[in-house]
Amino acid sequence: MKINGLSASEIRINGRKVQSTAELQNLSAQLIESINVRYVAGANMVTENAGGVIDIKLKQTPAKGFYGSISAGAGYARRMGLSNENIGGVICARIGNLNIYEAPFARWMDLKEWSTQWVTDLETGLERFRQPLRSDIRLFSYTNNLALNYEVNSRHSVGISWHTEYSKTRTNDIDDAADMLRLQTRPRVFANVVSATYSGALNDAGDNISFSAEWMNRNMRLTQFFHNSPDVPDLGLREKSDIFEFNLDYSHVFNKIHRMNVGAIYKLIDIHSDEDAYASSGSTTYANMKVMAQTPLAYASMSGEFGIFRYYGALNWQMNSVKVDTQKALTQNSINPTVQLSIPFGKDRSHNLSVIYKHILDRIPYDAISEKKVWSDAYNYSVGNKSLKAPTEHYVSVMAGFWNNKLNLSASYAYDNNTIFWRTSNDPENRNVFYTAPVNIGGLSIYALRGEFTQRLFNAWTVKAVARLAFNTEDMEMSGVNYKGARLRQYYSLSNSLSLKGWGAGLNAYVEPTFKYLDRTYHTVYQIDCSLYKTFLDDNLQIIANFVPYEQRRKLTRHSAGEAITLKYTTPPQRLGLRVVWYFSGGKKDIQVNVKPSSLNYIETKDSL
């Protein structure tokens, strides 16, 4: 999800951070009361994204009652058959002063992915190697979110939550020309997040304090077996992660207009990984790694209004400290200011102008520090980098909204340092195999222009058009090649939604033309998707159909040692999905639910292959 073209820092449901997109897929629009967008990430966020926060507020919960939904769906894809079966539900209930939120979701997938990779000599233009591949993928995943919040009285509340997830995947990479199994990958992930929160009003003047403590335990086991490749050892990887986070926040309101927030956050990460390599000769090699990381952060902010002039100002101090095995800890310190100023203008104040500046020190890329070797297919794998640093960014944006945000225009500039780039290299044992490793690269400047227009027609039809142009300036040397000049990246989308009594439809299209980023070329992608829904039984039953009739998948070209490696996905794009939702409710009306559980999650830093 993006805010003004930038990835959102957080997405929340009733104050709780969403752990995975599966929960959003299971949340029907009819359960949502409102969505509030905060355009800038707050000073209390350890975040790599400048896009701000999306707050989803659910409808009010009945007193001594409940509401929610149960849904089930499946998909059909050309040349693959039935796939992507899922079932889930959401229930919100209130019993006395106790608010309950429960959201289970399960998904099964059985699909195929076709692709072709070929290698071309850059000097002669001759193709040296071509390999068609097919990936047979079977997946089962389950997530559940349980949150309880007890309102002790009108001023104080306590809450606990438990998020659990489990996924099991089996992928067979097959030489599609010879119908021969090359690589079998079996990852399993089991994770739990437990949190406890307290929030309270200290007085009638508006002083509030909140505290939260969270713990995530994540266990990942990955096995990869090679077939018909005796020179490549089988791999076994076990990784255990424990992440702790503590938050303390105090807020005070001056003259009912200006709000001050001060607080502190402490985050501790402990990762143990063990990797085994089983050679065909029977010999076994072992490698293990321990990563300890911590991020303390202290912040203060002020927000409010002077007449029609609105402001937000914040300052935080953040430190990233990482220790790998017995190496000396790598430490990054940063003072991060944030300033946002906005003012309405025009005869009826239907226009708005905002200016934003923010400095960001990203999260520690701990997942890419662990030097685990993971194959994405039989010809590509990635490794980590013990010396990896967290990127930093200066970000400036000017935004203008006209006619109550019917038209939004923005211009931004970002200067990124220590950007993480996945450099491609040849495998030393096999010239037809390539690997990527993350490295920090020097300063990059990004200029962007964005426009968004929304128009409602005939009180039933809404049209929205988005265009974004970005210019990345490059001036650096990598693997003996100089990259200089400006790179243009474009994005265009058009969405239509039609809503009449009892039924509705949507038609959306987007295109992203070819663009280059250092030694990579991302070729044109586009898609058209459609949806149709109908409600029955006083809007308690809803049937939704969606389908993709036309799509161009990604083709990616990388360079290494004078060669171009091109990977193109050739899976047929046509697919159809069907979903059925039943809405239910009971009890009295108009009692607000207030659930504030976990915000902790595991961040994966990986290549885009």
Coordinates of C-alpha atoms in Angstrom, one line a residue:
M1 CA 0.0 0.0 0.0
K2 CA 1.3 3.4 -0.9
I3 CA 0.6 7.0 0.3
N4 CA 1.3 9.6 -2.4
G5 CA 3.4 7.1 -4.2
L6 CA 5.5 6.1 -1.1
S7 CA 5.2 2.8 0.7
A8 CA 3.2 3.1 3.9
S9 CA 5.2 2.8 7.2
E10 CA 2.4 1.0 9.0
I11 CA -1.2 -0.2 8.4
R12 CA -3.3 -0.5 11.6
I13 CA -6.7 -2.0 12.5
N14 CA -8.2 -0.4 15.6
G15 CA -4.7 0.7 16.6
R16 CA -3.1 -2.7 16.0
K17 CA -0.4 -3.1 13.4
V18 CA -1.3 -5.5 10.6
Q19 CA 1.2 -8.4 10.6
S20 CA 0.5 -9.8 7.1
T21 CA -1.6 -9.0 4.0
A22 CA -3.6 -12.1 4.6
E23 CA -5.4 -10.3 7.4
L24 CA -6.3 -7.4 5.0
Q25 CA -7.6 -9.9 2.4
N26 CA -9.9 -11.3 5.0
L27 CA -11.3 -7.9 6.1
S28 CA -14.4 -7.0 4.1
A29 CA -15.2 -3.4 3.4
Q30 CA -18.6 -3.7 5.1
L31 CA -16.8 -4.1 8.4
I32 CA -14.9 -0.8 8.1
E33 CA -16.2 2.4 9.7
S34 CA -13.5 4.7 8.4
I35 CA -9.9 4.9 7.1
N36 CA -7.6 7.7 8.2
V37 CA -4.4 8.5 6.4
R38 CA -1.5 10.2 8.2
Y39 CA 0.9 11.4 5.5
V40 CA 4.1 11.2 7.6
A41 CA 5.5 8.5 9.8
G42 CA 5.6 9.7 13.4
A43 CA 8.8 10.3 15.4
N44 CA 8.2 7.1 17.4
M45 CA 8.5 4.8 14.4
V46 CA 11.6 2.9 13.5
T47 CA 10.9 2.7 9.9
E48 CA 12.5 2.6 6.4
N49 CA 9.4 4.1 4.7
A50 CA 8.4 7.7 4.6
G51 CA 4.8 7.0 3.5
G52 CA 3.1 7.5 6.8
V53 CA 0.3 5.4 8.5
I54 CA -3.0 4.0 7.3
D55 CA -5.4 3.7 10.2
I56 CA -8.4 1.4 9.6
K57 CA -11.3 1.8 12.2
L58 CA -13.8 -1.0 12.4
K59 CA -17.5 -0.4 12.9
Q60 CA -18.8 -0.1 16.5
T61 CA -19.2 -3.3 18.4
P62 CA -22.6 -4.2 19.9
A63 CA -22.9 -4.1 23.7
K64 CA -23.2 -7.7 24.9
G65 CA -23.1 -8.7 21.3
F66 CA -20.9 -9.2 18.3
Y67 CA -20.5 -8.7 14.6
G68 CA -18.2 -10.1 11.9
S69 CA -18.0 -12.1 8.7
I70 CA -17.1 -15.6 7.4
S71 CA -15.6 -15.9 4.0
A72 CA -14.4 -18.6 1.6
G73 CA -12.9 -18.4 -1.9
A74 CA -11.0 -20.2 -4.6
G75 CA -9.3 -19.3 -7.9
Y76 CA -8.9 -20.9 -11.3
A77 CA -5.9 -20.2 -13.6
R78 CA -5.3 -21.1 -17.2
R79 CA -3.1 -24.3 -17.5
M80 CA -3.1 -24.7 -13.7
G81 CA -6.7 -25.4 -12.8
L82 CA -8.2 -24.8 -9.3
S83 CA -5.9 -23.0 -6.9
N84 CA -5.7 -20.5 -4.0
E85 CA -8.5 -21.9 -1.9
N86 CA -9.0 -20.0 1.3
I87 CA -11.3 -19.7 4.3
G88 CA -11.4 -17.2 7.2
G89 CA -13.4 -14.9 9.3
V90 CA -13.4 -11.8 11.5
I91 CA -15.4 -11.4 14.7
C92 CA -15.6 -8.4 17.0
A93 CA -17.4 -8.8 20.3
R94 CA -17.9 -6.9 23.6
I95 CA -18.8 -8.6 26.9
G96 CA -19.1 -6.0 29.6
N97 CA -15.9 -4.0 29.5
L98 CA -14.0 -6.7 27.5
N99 CA -13.4 -6.1 23.8
I100 CA -12.6 -9.1 21.7
Y101 CA -11.1 -9.3 18.2
E102 CA -10.5 -12.7 16.5
A103 CA -9.4 -13.2 12.9
P104 CA -8.3 -16.7 11.6
F105 CA -7.4 -17.3 8.0
A106 CA -6.2 -20.4 6.1
R107 CA -5.0 -20.7 2.5
W108 CA -4.1 -23.6 0.2
M109 CA -2.3 -23.1 -3.1
D110 CA -1.3 -25.5 -5.8
L111 CA 0.1 -23.7 -8.8
K112 CA 2.7 -23.7 -11.6
E113 CA 5.1 -20.9 -12.6
W114 CA 6.8 -21.0 -16.0
S115 CA 9.9 -19.0 -16.8
T116 CA 12.9 -18.9 -19.1
Q117 CA 16.4 -17.7 -18.3
W118 CA 19.0 -17.1 -21.0
V119 CA 22.6 -15.7 -21.0
T120 CA 23.9 -13.3 -23.7
D121 CA 27.5 -12.2 -24.3
L122 CA 27.4 -8.4 -24.2
E123 CA 30.3 -7.9 -26.6
T124 CA 29.1 -10.2 -29.4
G125 CA 25.4 -10.2 -28.7
L126 CA 25.3 -14.0 -29.1
E127 CA 23.2 -16.1 -26.8
R128 CA 25.3 -18.6 -24.9
F129 CA 22.8 -20.5 -22.7
R130 CA 19.0 -20.8 -22.5
Q131 CA 17.0 -22.8 -20.0
P132 CA 13.1 -23.1 -19.7
L133 CA 12.0 -23.8 -16.2
R134 CA 8.7 -24.8 -14.4
S135 CA 8.1 -24.4 -10.7
D136 CA 5.4 -26.6 -9.2
I137 CA 4.4 -24.9 -5.9
R138 CA 2.2 -26.3 -3.1
L139 CA 1.6 -24.0 -0.1
F140 CA -0.4 -24.2 3.1
S141 CA -0.5 -21.2 5.4
Y142 CA -2.5 -20.3 8.5
T143 CA -2.7 -17.1 10.6
N144 CA -4.7 -16.1 13.6
N145 CA -5.0 -12.8 15.4
L146 CA -6.6 -12.8 18.9
A147 CA -6.7 -9.5 20.8
L148 CA -8.4 -8.8 24.1
N149 CA -8.8 -5.3 25.6
Y150 CA -10.3 -4.7 29.1
E151 CA -11.5 -1.2 29.9
V152 CA -10.8 -0.9 33.7
N153 CA -12.7 2.3 33.8
S154 CA -13.3 5.4 31.6
R155 CA -9.6 6.3 31.9
H156 CA -7.6 3.1 31.9
S157 CA -7.5 0.0 29.8
V158 CA -5.2 -3.0 29.5
G159 CA -4.8 -5.4 26.6
I160 CA -3.1 -8.6 25.5
S161 CA -2.8 -10.1 22.0
W162 CA -1.5 -13.2 20.3
H163 CA -0.6 -13.5 16.7
T164 CA 0.4 -16.9 15.3
E165 CA 1.3 -18.0 11.8
Y166 CA 2.4 -21.2 10.2
S167 CA 3.4 -21.8 6.6
K168 CA 4.6 -24.9 4.7
T169 CA 5.7 -24.9 1.1
R170 CA 7.0 -27.4 -1.3
T171 CA 8.5 -26.2 -4.6
N172 CA 9.8 -28.4 -7.4
D173 CA 12.0 -26.6 -10.0
I174 CA 11.9 -28.6 -13.2
D175 CA 13.8 -28.5 -16.5
D176 CA 10.7 -27.9 -18.6
A177 CA 12.5 -29.0 -21.8
A178 CA 13.5 -32.4 -20.5
D179 CA 10.8 -32.7 -17.8
M180 CA 13.5 -33.4 -15.2
L181 CA 13.5 -32.4 -11.6
R182 CA 16.4 -30.1 -10.7
L183 CA 15.7 -28.6 -7.3
Q184 CA 13.3 -29.3 -4.5
T185 CA 12.8 -26.6 -1.8
R186 CA 10.9 -27.1 1.4
P187 CA 10.6 -24.1 3.8
R188 CA 8.6 -24.1 7.0
V189 CA 8.0 -21.1 9.2
F190 CA 6.3 -21.0 12.6
A191 CA 6.0 -17.7 14.5
N192 CA 4.2 -16.3 17.5
V193 CA 3.9 -12.7 18.7
V194 CA 2.7 -12.0 22.2
S195 CA 2.1 -8.5 23.5
A196 CA 0.7 -6.7 26.5
T197 CA -0.4 -3.0 26.5
Y198 CA -1.6 -0.4 29.0
S199 CA -3.0 3.0 28.2
G200 CA -4.5 5.5 30.6
A201 CA -5.6 9.1 31.0
L202 CA -3.8 10.7 33.9
N203 CA -6.2 13.7 34.3
D204 CA -9.0 15.6 32.7
A205 CA -6.5 18.0 31.0
G206 CA -5.6 15.4 28.4
D207 CA -2.4 13.9 29.8
N208 CA -2.1 10.3 28.6
I209 CA 0.4 7.5 29.1
S210 CA 0.8 4.2 27.4
F211 CA 3.2 1.2 27.7
S212 CA 3.6 -1.9 25.7
A213 CA 5.9 -5.0 25.8
E214 CA 6.1 -7.4 22.9
W215 CA 8.0 -10.7 22.1
M216 CA 8.2 -12.5 18.8
N217 CA 9.6 -16.0 18.5
R218 CA 10.1 -17.2 14.9
N219 CA 11.4 -20.6 13.8
M220 CA 12.3 -21.2 10.2
R221 CA 13.6 -24.5 8.7
L222 CA 14.6 -24.7 5.0
T223 CA 15.8 -27.8 3.1
Q224 CA 16.9 -27.8 -0.5
F225 CA 17.6 -31.0 -2.4
F226 CA 19.4 -31.0 -5.8
H227 CA 18.7 -33.7 -8.4
N228 CA 20.9 -34.6 -11.3
S229 CA 23.6 -32.2 -10.0
P230 CA 26.1 -34.2 -8.0
D231 CA 28.5 -31.3 -7.7
V232 CA 26.0 -29.2 -5.8
P233 CA 25.5 -30.1 -2.1
D234 CA 22.1 -30.3 -0.6
L235 CA 21.3 -27.6 2.0
G236 CA 19.7 -27.5 5.3
L237 CA 19.1 -24.2 7.2
R238 CA 17.6 -23.7 10.7
E239 CA 17.0 -20.3 12.0
K240 CA 15.6 -19.1 15.3
S241 CA 14.8 -15.5 16.0
D242 CA 13.7 -13.7 19.1
I243 CA 12.7 -10.1 18.9
F244 CA 11.7 -7.9 21.9
E245 CA 10.3 -4.4 21.8
F246 CA 9.3 -2.1 24.7
N247 CA 7.5 1.2 24.2
L248 CA 6.7 4.1 26.6
D249 CA 4.8 7.2 25.5
Y250 CA 3.5 10.3 27.3
S251 CA 1.3 13.0 25.7
H252 CA 0.0 16.3 27.0
V253 CA -2.4 18.8 25.4
F254 CA -1.9 22.5 25.7
N255 CA -5.0 24.7 25.4
K256 CA -6.9 21.9 23.7
I257 CA -5.0 22.7 20.4
H258 CA -1.3 21.7 20.8
R259 CA -0.2 18.2 21.6
M260 CA 3.1 17.1 22.9
N261 CA 4.4 13.5 22.8
V262 CA 7.6 12.2 24.4
G263 CA 8.7 8.6 24.7
A264 CA 11.2 5.9 24.1
I265 CA 11.5 2.6 22.3
Y266 CA 13.9 -0.3 22.9
K267 CA 14.2 -3.1 20.4
L268 CA 16.4 -6.2 20.8
I269 CA 17.0 -8.9 18.1
D270 CA 18.6 -12.3 18.7
I271 CA 19.1 -14.6 15.6
H272 CA 20.7 -18.0 15.6
S273 CA 21.2 -19.8 12.3
D274 CA 22.8 -23.1 11.4
E275 CA 23.4 -24.2 7.9
D276 CA 24.4 -27.8 6.8
A277 CA 25.7 -28.8 3.3
Y278 CA 25.4 -32.4 2.4
A279 CA 27.7 -33.4 -0.5
S280 CA 27.1 -36.4 -2.7
S281 CA 30.3 -38.0 -1.4
G282 CA 28.7 -38.2 2.0
S283 CA 30.8 -35.5 3.7
T284 CA 28.9 -32.7 5.6
T285 CA 30.0 -29.2 6.3
Y286 CA 28.4 -27.0 9.0
A287 CA 28.2 -23.2 9.4
N288 CA 26.5 -21.3 12.2
M289 CA 26.0 -17.6 12.9
K290 CA 24.7 -15.5 15.7
V291 CA 23.4 -12.0 15.1
M292 CA 22.7 -9.7 18.1
A293 CA 21.2 -6.3 17.3
Q294 CA 19.6 -3.5 19.3
T295 CA 17.9 -0.2 18.5
P296 CA 17.2 2.3 21.3
L297 CA 15.2 5.4 20.3
A298 CA 14.0 8.5 22.1
Y299 CA 11.6 11.0 20.6
A300 CA 9.6 14.2 21.2
S301 CA 7.0 15.8 19.0
M302 CA 4.6 18.7 18.9
S303 CA 1.5 19.2 16.7
G304 CA -1.3 21.6 16.6
E305 CA -2.8 24.7 14.8
F306 CA -2.3 28.4 14.7
G307 CA -5.6 29.6 13.1
I308 CA -5.8 27.8 9.8
F309 CA -2.1 26.9 9.9
R310 CA -1.4 23.3 10.9
Y311 CA 2.0 22.0 12.0
Y312 CA 3.8 18.8 13.1
G313 CA 7.4 18.8 14.3
A314 CA 9.4 16.0 15.8
L315 CA 12.9 14.9 16.7
N316 CA 14.2 11.5 17.6
W317 CA 17.6 10.0 18.4
Q318 CA 18.1 6.4 17.1
M319 CA 21.0 4.0 17.4
N320 CA 21.5 0.8 15.4
S321 CA 24.0 -1.6 16.9
V322 CA 24.7 -5.0 15.3
K323 CA 27.2 -7.7 16.4
V324 CA 27.8 -10.8 14.2
D325 CA 29.4 -13.7 16.1
T326 CA 32.5 -12.4 17.8
Q327 CA 33.1 -9.4 15.5
K328 CA 33.1 -5.9 16.9
A329 CA 29.7 -4.4 17.0
L330 CA 28.8 -2.0 14.1
T331 CA 27.0 1.1 15.4
Q332 CA 25.0 3.8 13.6
N333 CA 23.7 6.9 15.3
S334 CA 21.3 9.4 13.9
I335 CA 19.4 12.5 14.9
N336 CA 16.2 12.4 12.8
P337 CA 14.0 15.6 12.5
T338 CA 10.5 15.6 10.9
V339 CA 8.6 18.8 10.0
Q340 CA 5.2 19.0 8.3
L341 CA 3.4 22.3 7.6
S342 CA 0.1 22.6 5.9
I343 CA -2.5 25.4 5.2
P344 CA -5.9 25.4 3.5
F345 CA -6.5 28.1 0.9
G346 CA -9.0 29.3 -1.6
K347 CA -12.4 31.0 -1.3
D348 CA -14.0 28.2 0.6
R349 CA -10.7 26.6 1.8
S350 CA -11.2 23.6 -0.4
H351 CA -7.6 23.5 -1.4
N352 CA -4.6 22.5 0.8
L353 CA -0.8 23.0 0.6
S354 CA 1.6 20.9 2.6
V355 CA 5.4 20.8 3.0
I356 CA 7.2 17.9 4.5
Y357 CA 10.8 17.2 5.5
K358 CA 12.0 14.0 7.1
H359 CA 15.2 12.3 7.9
I360 CA 15.2 8.5 8.2
L361 CA 17.5 5.9 9.6
D362 CA 16.2 2.5 8.4
R363 CA 15.6 -0.6 10.4
I364 CA 18.6 -2.9 10.8
P365 CA 18.6 -5.3 7.8
Y366 CA 19.2 -8.3 10.1
D367 CA 17.7 -10.8 7.8
A368 CA 20.2 -10.0 5.0
I369 CA 23.2 -9.9 7.5
S370 CA 22.9 -13.6 8.1
E371 CA 25.1 -15.2 5.4
K372 CA 22.6 -17.9 4.6
K373 CA 22.6 -19.3 1.0
V374 CA 19.1 -19.7 -0.4
W375 CA 18.3 -20.8 -4.0
S376 CA 15.4 -19.1 -5.7
D377 CA 15.6 -21.7 -8.5
A378 CA 18.2 -24.2 -9.9
Y379 CA 20.2 -21.3 -11.6
N380 CA 19.9 -18.5 -9.0
Y381 CA 20.7 -18.1 -5.4
S382 CA 21.4 -15.3 -2.9
V383 CA 23.7 -14.9 0.1
G384 CA 23.9 -12.4 2.9
N385 CA 26.5 -9.8 3.9
K386 CA 28.0 -9.5 7.5
S387 CA 29.0 -5.8 6.9
L388 CA 25.6 -4.5 5.7
K389 CA 24.5 -1.2 7.1
A390 CA 21.1 0.3 7.4
P391 CA 20.3 3.0 4.8
T392 CA 19.6 6.6 5.6
E393 CA 17.4 9.1 3.7
H394 CA 16.7 12.8 3.5
Y395 CA 13.1 13.3 2.1
V396 CA 11.4 16.5 1.1
S397 CA 8.0 16.8 -0.4
V398 CA 5.5 19.5 -1.5
M399 CA 1.9 18.5 -1.9
A400 CA -1.1 20.4 -3.1
G401 CA -4.7 19.2 -3.0
F402 CA -7.5 21.0 -4.9
W403 CA -11.3 20.9 -4.6
N404 CA -11.3 18.8 -1.4
N405 CA -8.6 16.5 -2.7
K406 CA -10.3 15.8 -6.1
L407 CA -6.9 16.6 -7.6
N408 CA -3.6 16.0 -5.8
L409 CA -0.2 17.0 -7.0
S410 CA 3.1 16.4 -5.4
A411 CA 6.8 16.9 -6.0
S412 CA 9.5 15.2 -3.9
Y413 CA 13.2 14.8 -3.5
A414 CA 15.0 12.0 -1.7
Y415 CA 18.7 11.6 -1.1
D416 CA 19.5 8.0 -0.1
N417 CA 22.8 6.8 1.4
N418 CA 23.9 3.2 2.1
T419 CA 21.1 2.0 -0.2
I420 CA 21.0 -1.8 -0.3
F421 CA 21.6 -3.1 -3.8
W422 CA 21.7 -6.8 -4.7
R423 CA 24.8 -7.2 -6.9
T424 CA 24.9 -10.1 -9.4
S425 CA 28.0 -12.3 -9.7
N426 CA 28.9 -15.6 -11.4
D427 CA 29.0 -18.7 -9.3
P428 CA 32.7 -19.8 -9.2
E429 CA 31.8 -23.5 -9.7
N430 CA 29.3 -23.2 -12.6
R431 CA 29.2 -20.4 -15.2
N432 CA 25.5 -21.0 -15.9
V433 CA 24.6 -20.3 -12.3
F434 CA 24.4 -16.8 -10.8
Y435 CA 24.0 -15.4 -7.3
T436 CA 23.2 -12.0 -5.7
A437 CA 24.6 -10.5 -2.5
P438 CA 23.4 -7.3 -0.8
V439 CA 25.9 -4.3 -0.7
N440 CA 25.6 -0.7 0.4
I441 CA 26.0 1.8 -2.4
G442 CA 26.7 5.5 -2.3
G443 CA 24.3 8.4 -2.4
L444 CA 21.4 8.3 -4.8
S445 CA 19.2 11.3 -5.6
I446 CA 15.5 10.6 -6.6
Y447 CA 13.2 13.3 -8.0
A448 CA 9.6 12.5 -8.3
L449 CA 6.4 14.1 -9.6
R450 CA 3.0 12.6 -8.9
G451 CA -0.6 13.4 -9.9
E452 CA -3.9 11.9 -8.8
F453 CA -7.3 12.8 -10.0
T454 CA -10.6 11.4 -8.6
Q455 CA -14.1 12.1 -10.0
R456 CA -17.4 10.8 -9.0
L457 CA -20.0 10.5 -11.8
F458 CA -23.8 10.0 -11.6
N459 CA -23.4 9.3 -7.8
A460 CA -22.5 5.7 -8.6
W461 CA -19.4 5.7 -10.8
T462 CA -16.0 6.7 -9.4
V463 CA -12.9 7.2 -11.7
K464 CA -9.4 7.5 -10.3
A465 CA -6.3 8.2 -12.4
V466 CA -2.7 8.2 -11.0
A467 CA 0.6 9.1 -12.8
R468 CA 4.1 9.1 -11.3
L469 CA 7.4 10.1 -12.8
A470 CA 10.7 9.5 -11.0
F471 CA 14.2 10.4 -12.0
N472 CA 17.0 8.5 -10.3
T473 CA 20.4 10.1 -10.8
E474 CA 23.4 7.7 -10.9
D475 CA 27.1 8.5 -10.6
M476 CA 29.0 5.5 -9.4
E477 CA 31.2 2.6 -10.4
M478 CA 30.2 -1.0 -9.9
S479 CA 32.1 -4.1 -11.0
G480 CA 34.3 -2.0 -13.3
V481 CA 31.3 -0.3 -15.0
N482 CA 30.5 3.4 -14.6
Y483 CA 26.9 4.4 -14.3
K484 CA 26.1 8.1 -14.9
G485 CA 23.0 10.0 -15.8
A486 CA 19.3 10.1 -15.0
R487 CA 17.1 7.1 -15.1
L488 CA 13.4 7.7 -15.7
R489 CA 10.8 5.4 -14.0
Q490 CA 7.1 5.8 -14.8
Y491 CA 3.9 4.4 -13.4
Y492 CA 0.3 5.0 -14.7
S493 CA -3.0 3.5 -13.4
L494 CA -6.7 4.0 -14.0
S495 CA -9.4 2.5 -11.8
N496 CA -13.2 2.5 -12.2
S497 CA -15.7 1.5 -9.5
L498 CA -19.4 1.3 -10.0
S499 CA -21.7 0.9 -7.0
L500 CA -25.5 0.5 -7.3
K501 CA -28.0 -1.0 -4.8
G502 CA -27.1 -4.5 -4.1
W503 CA -24.3 -4.9 -6.7
G504 CA -21.1 -3.3 -8.0
A505 CA -18.2 -3.7 -10.4
G506 CA -14.6 -2.6 -10.8
L507 CA -12.3 -2.2 -13.8
N508 CA -8.6 -1.4 -13.1
A509 CA -5.5 -1.1 -15.3
Y510 CA -1.9 -0.1 -14.7
V511 CA 1.3 0.0 -16.7
E512 CA 4.9 0.5 -15.7
P513 CA 7.2 1.0 -18.7
T514 CA 10.7 -0.3 -18.9
F515 CA 13.2 1.4 -16.6
K516 CA 16.8 0.8 -15.6
Y517 CA 18.5 0.8 -12.2
L518 CA 22.3 0.5 -12.3
D519 CA 23.1 -2.8 -14.0
R520 CA 19.4 -4.0 -14.0
T521 CA 16.7 -3.5 -16.6
Y522 CA 13.1 -4.0 -15.5
H523 CA 11.0 -4.5 -18.6
T524 CA 7.5 -3.2 -19.1
V525 CA 4.7 -4.7 -17.0
Y526 CA 0.9 -4.1 -17.2
Q527 CA -2.3 -5.6 -16.1
I528 CA -6.1 -5.3 -16.5
D529 CA -8.3 -6.7 -13.8
C530 CA -12.0 -6.8 -13.3
S531 CA -14.4 -7.5 -10.4
L532 CA -18.1 -7.9 -9.9
Y533 CA -20.1 -8.4 -6.7
K534 CA -23.8 -9.0 -5.7
T535 CA -25.4 -8.9 -2.3
F536 CA -28.4 -11.0 -1.2
L537 CA -30.5 -11.5 1.9
D538 CA -30.6 -7.9 3.1
D539 CA -26.9 -7.4 2.3
N540 CA -25.9 -10.2 4.6
L541 CA -24.6 -12.5 1.8
Q542 CA -22.1 -11.2 -0.7
I543 CA -20.7 -13.0 -3.8
I544 CA -17.6 -11.5 -5.4
A545 CA -16.0 -12.6 -8.7
N546 CA -12.7 -11.2 -10.0
F547 CA -10.7 -12.0 -13.0
V548 CA -7.5 -11.0 -14.9
P549 CA -8.0 -11.2 -18.7
Y550 CA -4.7 -9.5 -19.7
E551 CA -1.3 -9.1 -18.1
Q552 CA 2.3 -8.7 -19.0
R553 CA 4.6 -10.4 -16.5
R554 CA 8.0 -9.0 -15.5
K555 CA 11.2 -9.6 -17.5
L556 CA 14.4 -8.8 -15.7
T557 CA 17.9 -8.4 -17.1
R558 CA 21.0 -8.3 -15.0
H559 CA 24.7 -7.9 -15.9
S560 CA 27.7 -9.9 -14.6
A561 CA 31.2 -10.3 -16.0
G562 CA 30.4 -9.1 -19.5
E563 CA 27.1 -11.1 -19.8
A564 CA 23.5 -10.3 -19.6
I565 CA 21.2 -12.7 -17.6
T566 CA 17.6 -12.4 -18.6
L567 CA 14.8 -14.0 -16.6
K568 CA 11.3 -13.9 -18.1
Y569 CA 8.1 -15.2 -16.5
T570 CA 5.9 -16.9 -19.1
T571 CA 3.0 -18.2 -17.0
P572 CA -0.4 -17.5 -18.7
P573 CA -2.0 -14.5 -17.1
Q574 CA -5.7 -15.4 -17.3
R575 CA -7.2 -16.3 -13.9
L576 CA -10.5 -16.1 -12.2
G577 CA -11.4 -15.9 -8.5
L578 CA -14.7 -16.4 -6.6
R579 CA -15.4 -15.4 -3.0
V580 CA -18.5 -15.8 -0.8
V581 CA -18.9 -13.7 2.4
W582 CA -21.6 -14.0 5.1
Y583 CA -22.0 -11.1 7.5
F584 CA -23.5 -11.5 11.0
S585 CA -24.3 -9.4 14.0
G586 CA -26.2 -9.5 17.3
G587 CA -26.8 -7.5 20.5
K588 CA -27.3 -3.9 21.2
K589 CA -25.8 -1.2 19.0
D590 CA -23.3 1.7 19.1
I591 CA -20.7 0.6 21.6
Q592 CA -17.1 1.3 20.5
V593 CA -14.6 -1.5 20.5
N594 CA -11.1 -0.5 21.6
V595 CA -8.4 -3.1 20.9
K596 CA -4.7 -2.2 20.9
P597 CA -2.5 -5.2 20.4
S598 CA 0.9 -6.0 18.8
S599 CA 3.0 -3.9 16.5
L600 CA 6.0 -6.2 16.2
N601 CA 6.9 -8.0 12.9
Y602 CA 9.8 -9.7 11.2
I603 CA 11.3 -7.8 8.3
E604 CA 12.8 -9.8 5.4
T605 CA 15.4 -8.0 3.3
K606 CA 15.7 -10.0 0.0
D607 CA 16.3 -9.7 -3.7
S608 CA 13.4 -8.9 -6.1
L609 CA 14.0 -12.1 -8.2

